[in-house]
Tab-separated table of C-alpha atoms in Angstrom:
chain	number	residue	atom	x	y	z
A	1	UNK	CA	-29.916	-4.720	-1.650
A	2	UNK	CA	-33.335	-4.955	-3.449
A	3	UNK	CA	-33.886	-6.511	-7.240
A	4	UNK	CA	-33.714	-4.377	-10.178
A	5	UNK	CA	-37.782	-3.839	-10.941
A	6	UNK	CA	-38.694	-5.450	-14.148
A	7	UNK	CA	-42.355	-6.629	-15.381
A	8	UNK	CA	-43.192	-9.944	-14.750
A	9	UNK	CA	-44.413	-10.937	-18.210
A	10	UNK	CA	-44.241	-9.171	-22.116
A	11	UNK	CA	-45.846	-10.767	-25.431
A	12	UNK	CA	-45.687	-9.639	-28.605
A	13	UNK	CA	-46.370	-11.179	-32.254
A	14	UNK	CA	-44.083	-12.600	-34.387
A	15	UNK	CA	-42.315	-9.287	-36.577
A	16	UNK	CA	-43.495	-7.199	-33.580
A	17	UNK	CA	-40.674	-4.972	-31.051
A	18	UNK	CA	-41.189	-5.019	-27.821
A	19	UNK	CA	-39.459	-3.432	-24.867
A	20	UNK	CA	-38.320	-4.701	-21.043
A	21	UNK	CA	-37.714	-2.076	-18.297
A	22	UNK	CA	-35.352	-2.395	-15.328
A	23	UNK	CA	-35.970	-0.242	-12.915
A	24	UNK	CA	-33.203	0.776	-10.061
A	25	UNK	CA	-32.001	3.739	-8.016
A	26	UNK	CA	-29.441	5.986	-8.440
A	27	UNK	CA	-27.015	3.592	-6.420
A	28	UNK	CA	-26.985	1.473	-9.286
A	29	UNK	CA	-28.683	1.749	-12.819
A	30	UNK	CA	-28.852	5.741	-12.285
A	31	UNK	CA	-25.142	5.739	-11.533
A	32	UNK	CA	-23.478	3.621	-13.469
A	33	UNK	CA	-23.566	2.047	-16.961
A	34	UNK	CA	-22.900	-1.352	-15.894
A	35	UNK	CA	-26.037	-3.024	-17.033
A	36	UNK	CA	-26.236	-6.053	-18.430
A	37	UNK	CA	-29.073	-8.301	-20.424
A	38	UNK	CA	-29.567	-11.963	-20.143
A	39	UNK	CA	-31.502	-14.195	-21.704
A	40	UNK	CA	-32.913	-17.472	-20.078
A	41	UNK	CA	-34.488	-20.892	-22.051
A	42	UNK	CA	-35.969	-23.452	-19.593
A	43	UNK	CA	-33.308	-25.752	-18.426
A	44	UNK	CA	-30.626	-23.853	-19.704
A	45	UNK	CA	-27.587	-21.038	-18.214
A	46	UNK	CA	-28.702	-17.758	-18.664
A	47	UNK	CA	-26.719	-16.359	-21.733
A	48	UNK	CA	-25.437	-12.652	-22.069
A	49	UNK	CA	-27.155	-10.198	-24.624
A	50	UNK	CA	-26.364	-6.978	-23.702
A	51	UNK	CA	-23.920	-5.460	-21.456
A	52	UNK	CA	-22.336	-1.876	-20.616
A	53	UNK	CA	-25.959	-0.834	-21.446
A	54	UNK	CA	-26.106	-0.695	-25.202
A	55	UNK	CA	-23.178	-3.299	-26.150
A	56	UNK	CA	-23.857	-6.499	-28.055
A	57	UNK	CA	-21.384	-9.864	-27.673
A	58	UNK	CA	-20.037	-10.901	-30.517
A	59	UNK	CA	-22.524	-13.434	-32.079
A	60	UNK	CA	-25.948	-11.840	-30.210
A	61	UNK	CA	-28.062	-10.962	-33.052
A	62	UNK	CA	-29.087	-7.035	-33.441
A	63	UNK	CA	-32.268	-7.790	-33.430
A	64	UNK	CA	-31.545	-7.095	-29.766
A	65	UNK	CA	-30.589	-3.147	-28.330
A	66	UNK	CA	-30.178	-1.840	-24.879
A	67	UNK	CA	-30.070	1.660	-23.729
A	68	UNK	CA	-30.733	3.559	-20.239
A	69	UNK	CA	-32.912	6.693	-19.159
A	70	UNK	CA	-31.900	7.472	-15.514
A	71	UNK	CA	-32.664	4.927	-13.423
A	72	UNK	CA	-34.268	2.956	-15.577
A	73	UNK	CA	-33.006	0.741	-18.324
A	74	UNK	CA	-34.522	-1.060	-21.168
A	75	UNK	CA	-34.224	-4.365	-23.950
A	76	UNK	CA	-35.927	-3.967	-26.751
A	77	UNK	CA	-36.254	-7.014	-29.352
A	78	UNK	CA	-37.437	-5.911	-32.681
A	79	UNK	CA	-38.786	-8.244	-35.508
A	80	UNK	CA	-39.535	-11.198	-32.535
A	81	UNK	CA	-39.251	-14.752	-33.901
A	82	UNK	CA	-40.377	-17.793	-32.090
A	83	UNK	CA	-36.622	-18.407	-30.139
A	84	UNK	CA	-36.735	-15.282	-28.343
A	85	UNK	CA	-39.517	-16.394	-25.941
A	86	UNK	CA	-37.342	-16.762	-23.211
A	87	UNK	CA	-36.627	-15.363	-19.726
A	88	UNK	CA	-34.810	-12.057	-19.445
A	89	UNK	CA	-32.826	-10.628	-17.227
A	90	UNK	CA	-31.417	-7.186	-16.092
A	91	UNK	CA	-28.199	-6.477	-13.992
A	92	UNK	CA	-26.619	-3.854	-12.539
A	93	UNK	CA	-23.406	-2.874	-10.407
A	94	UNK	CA	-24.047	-1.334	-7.150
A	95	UNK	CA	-22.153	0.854	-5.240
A	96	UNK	CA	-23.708	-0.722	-1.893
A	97	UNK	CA	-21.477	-3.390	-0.101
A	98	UNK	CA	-22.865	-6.508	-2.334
A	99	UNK	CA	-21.599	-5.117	-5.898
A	100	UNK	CA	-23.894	-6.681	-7.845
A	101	UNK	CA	-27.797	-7.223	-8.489
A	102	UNK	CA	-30.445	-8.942	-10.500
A	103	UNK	CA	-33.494	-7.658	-11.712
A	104	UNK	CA	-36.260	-10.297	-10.661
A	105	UNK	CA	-37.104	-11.713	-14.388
A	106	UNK	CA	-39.444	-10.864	-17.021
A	107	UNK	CA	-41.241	-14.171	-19.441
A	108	UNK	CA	-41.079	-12.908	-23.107
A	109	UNK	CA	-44.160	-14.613	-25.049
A	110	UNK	CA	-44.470	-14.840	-28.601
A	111	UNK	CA	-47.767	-14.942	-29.278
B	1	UNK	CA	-13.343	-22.347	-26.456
B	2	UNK	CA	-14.075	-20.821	-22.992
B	3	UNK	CA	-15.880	-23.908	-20.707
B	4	UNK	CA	-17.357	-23.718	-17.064
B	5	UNK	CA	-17.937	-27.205	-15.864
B	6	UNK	CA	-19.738	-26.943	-12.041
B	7	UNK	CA	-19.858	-30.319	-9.932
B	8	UNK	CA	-20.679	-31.233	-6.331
B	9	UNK	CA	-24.382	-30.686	-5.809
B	10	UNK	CA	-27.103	-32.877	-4.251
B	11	UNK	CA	-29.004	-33.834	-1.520
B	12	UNK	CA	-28.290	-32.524	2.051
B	13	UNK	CA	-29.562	-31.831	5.220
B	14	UNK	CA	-30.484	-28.702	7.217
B	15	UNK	CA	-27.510	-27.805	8.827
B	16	UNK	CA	-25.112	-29.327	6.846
B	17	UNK	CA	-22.292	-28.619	4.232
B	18	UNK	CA	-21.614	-29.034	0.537
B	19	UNK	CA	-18.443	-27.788	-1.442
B	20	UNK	CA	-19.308	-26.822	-4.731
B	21	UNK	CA	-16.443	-26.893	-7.747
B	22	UNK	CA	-16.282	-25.343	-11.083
B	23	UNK	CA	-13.336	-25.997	-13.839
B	24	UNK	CA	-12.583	-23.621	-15.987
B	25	UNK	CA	-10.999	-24.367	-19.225
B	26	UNK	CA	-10.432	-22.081	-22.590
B	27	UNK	CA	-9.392	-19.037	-21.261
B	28	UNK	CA	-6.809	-17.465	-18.563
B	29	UNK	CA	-8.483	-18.387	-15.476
B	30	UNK	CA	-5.608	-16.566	-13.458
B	31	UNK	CA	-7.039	-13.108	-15.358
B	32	UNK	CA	-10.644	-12.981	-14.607
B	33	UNK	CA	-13.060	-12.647	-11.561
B	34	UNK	CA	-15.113	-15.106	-10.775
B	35	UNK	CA	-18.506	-15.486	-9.623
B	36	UNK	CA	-21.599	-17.799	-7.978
B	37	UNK	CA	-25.311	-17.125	-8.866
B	38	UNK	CA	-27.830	-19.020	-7.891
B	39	UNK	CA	-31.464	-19.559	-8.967
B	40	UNK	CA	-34.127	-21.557	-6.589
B	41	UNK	CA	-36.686	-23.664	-8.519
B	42	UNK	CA	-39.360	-21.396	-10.527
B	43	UNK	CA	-37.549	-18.165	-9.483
B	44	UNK	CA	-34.969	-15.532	-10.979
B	45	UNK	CA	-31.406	-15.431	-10.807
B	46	UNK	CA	-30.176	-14.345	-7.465
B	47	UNK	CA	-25.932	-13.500	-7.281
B	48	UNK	CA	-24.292	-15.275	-4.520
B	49	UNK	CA	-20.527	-14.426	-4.333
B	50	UNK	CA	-17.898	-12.378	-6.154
B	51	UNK	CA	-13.682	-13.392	-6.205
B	52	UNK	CA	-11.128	-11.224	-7.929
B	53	UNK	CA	-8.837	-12.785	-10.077
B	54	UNK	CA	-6.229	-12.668	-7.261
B	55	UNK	CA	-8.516	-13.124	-4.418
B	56	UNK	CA	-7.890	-10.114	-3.066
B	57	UNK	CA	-11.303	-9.162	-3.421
B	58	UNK	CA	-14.349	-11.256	-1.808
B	59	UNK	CA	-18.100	-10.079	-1.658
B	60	UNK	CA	-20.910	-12.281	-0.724
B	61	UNK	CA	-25.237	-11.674	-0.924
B	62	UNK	CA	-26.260	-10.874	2.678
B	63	UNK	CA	-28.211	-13.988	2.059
B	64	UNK	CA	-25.097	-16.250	2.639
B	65	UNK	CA	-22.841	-14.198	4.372
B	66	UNK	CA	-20.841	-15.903	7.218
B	67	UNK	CA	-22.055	-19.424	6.062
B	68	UNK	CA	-20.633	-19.824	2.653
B	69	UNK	CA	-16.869	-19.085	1.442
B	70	UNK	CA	-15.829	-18.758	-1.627
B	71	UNK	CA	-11.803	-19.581	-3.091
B	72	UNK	CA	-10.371	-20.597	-6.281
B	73	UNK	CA	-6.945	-22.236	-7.052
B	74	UNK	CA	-5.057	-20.602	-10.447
B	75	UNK	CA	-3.078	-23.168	-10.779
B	76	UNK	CA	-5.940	-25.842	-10.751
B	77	UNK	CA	-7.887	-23.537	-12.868
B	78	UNK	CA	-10.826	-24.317	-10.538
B	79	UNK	CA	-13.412	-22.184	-8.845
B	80	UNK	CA	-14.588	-23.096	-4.864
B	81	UNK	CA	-18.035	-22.479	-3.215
B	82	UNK	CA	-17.963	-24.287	0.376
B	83	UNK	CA	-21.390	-24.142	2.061
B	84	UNK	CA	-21.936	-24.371	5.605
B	85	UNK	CA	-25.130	-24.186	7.723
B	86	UNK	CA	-27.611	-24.923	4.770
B	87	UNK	CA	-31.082	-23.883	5.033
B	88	UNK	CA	-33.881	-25.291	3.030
B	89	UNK	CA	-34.025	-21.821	1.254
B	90	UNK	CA	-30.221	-22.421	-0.411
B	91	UNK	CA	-31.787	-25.010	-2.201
B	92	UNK	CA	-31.228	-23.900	-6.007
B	93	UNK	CA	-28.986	-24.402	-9.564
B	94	UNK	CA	-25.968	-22.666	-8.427
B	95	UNK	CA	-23.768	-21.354	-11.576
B	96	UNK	CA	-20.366	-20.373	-11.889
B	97	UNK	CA	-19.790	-17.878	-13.942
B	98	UNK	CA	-16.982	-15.617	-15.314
B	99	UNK	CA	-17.010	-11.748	-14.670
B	100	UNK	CA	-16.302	-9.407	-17.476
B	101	UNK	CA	-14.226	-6.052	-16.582
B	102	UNK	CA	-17.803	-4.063	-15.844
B	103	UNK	CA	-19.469	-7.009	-14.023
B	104	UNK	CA	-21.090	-8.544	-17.344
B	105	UNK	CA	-21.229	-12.543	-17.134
B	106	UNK	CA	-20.044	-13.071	-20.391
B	107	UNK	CA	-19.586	-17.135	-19.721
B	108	UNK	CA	-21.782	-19.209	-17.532
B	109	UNK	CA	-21.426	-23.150	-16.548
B	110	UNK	CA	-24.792	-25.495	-16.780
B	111	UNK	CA	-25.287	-25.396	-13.130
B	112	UNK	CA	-25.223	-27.563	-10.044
B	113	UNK	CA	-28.479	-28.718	-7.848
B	114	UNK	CA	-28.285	-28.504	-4.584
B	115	UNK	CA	-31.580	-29.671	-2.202
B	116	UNK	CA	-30.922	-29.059	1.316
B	117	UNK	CA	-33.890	-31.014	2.831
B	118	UNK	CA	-34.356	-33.605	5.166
């Protein structure tokens, strides 16, 4: 099963949006609305912002919105402050015979 | 409040075995899936292994299938990863983590290194 395609790297200013794709097949992003968000700080677990596509955890700011065209997915981050630089990222379930896979990471700078 | 505590990692050889642990605490451990993911130094998050909250249900990354098993133990609230045959590419921060009903990690432990080198 191959990663979930995301950019490598986004930046953006402080106040700015910016947006992550996740890009799959129809075996898993395309066919199901199992995605999920995560967000990474150096040294630390990764931490869940998003999942079912478009749902936010209780506590994950709102600042924070997921949603899905096809087979691709996206995060977008509006009004970026310093804590969100971070690594992000994307899951999906998979209907192959390993049920689940990660996108391969994208670094968030705030610039 | 929910806690994943992994243990067991460190230094091995090519070739040889480690038995990773993770206790669970703060939630019904009997109710939810449970999962491995593991993430080599300077690289992304790669998902190992997969157990149903009965067991009844095993998956495993092509990566580590037929070397690693995975198990858990209700009762001890506690969460199994036994490693066999390790290469130097297994070398990583292996997680626990708990599975939400649409595969969403929703809690994650503080991970576990494990350097298979000689």
């Amino acid at each position: 099963q191959s990663a979930l395609t995301q950019p490598a790297s986004v930046s953006g200013s402080p106040g700015q949006s910016i947006t992550i794709s996740c890009t799959g097949t129809s075996s898993d992003v395309g066919g199901y609305n199992y995605v999920s968000w995560y967000q990474q700080h150096p040294g630390k677990a990764p931490k869940l912002m998003i999942y079912d596509v478009s749902n936010r955890p209780s506590g994950v700011s709102n600042r924070f919105s997921g949603s899905k065209s096809g087979n691709t997915a996206s995060l977008t981050i509006s009004g970026l402050q310093a804590e969100d630089e971070a690594d992000y990222y994307c899951s999906s379930y998979t209907s192959s015979s390993t049920p689940l896979v990660f996108g391969g990471g994208t670094k968030l700078t705030v610039l | 409040e929910v806690q994943l505590v992994e243990s067991g990692g460190g230094l091995v050889k090519p070739g040889g075995s480690l038995r990773l642990s993770c206790a669970a605490s703060g939630f019904t451990f009997s109710s939810y899936s449970m999962n491995w993911v593991r993430q080599a130094p300077g690289k992304g998050l790669e998902w190992v292994s997969s157990i149903s909250s009965s067991s009844s249900y095993i998956y495993y990354a092509d990566s580590v299938k037929g070397r690693f098993t995975i198990s858990r133990d209700n009762a001890k609230n506690s969460l199994y990863l036994q490693m066999n045959s390790l290469r130097a590419e297994d070398t990583a921060v292996y997680y626990c983590a708990r599975v939400g009903r649409n595969w969403q990690f929703d809690y994650w432990g503080q991970g576990t290194l494990v350097t298979v080198s000689s």
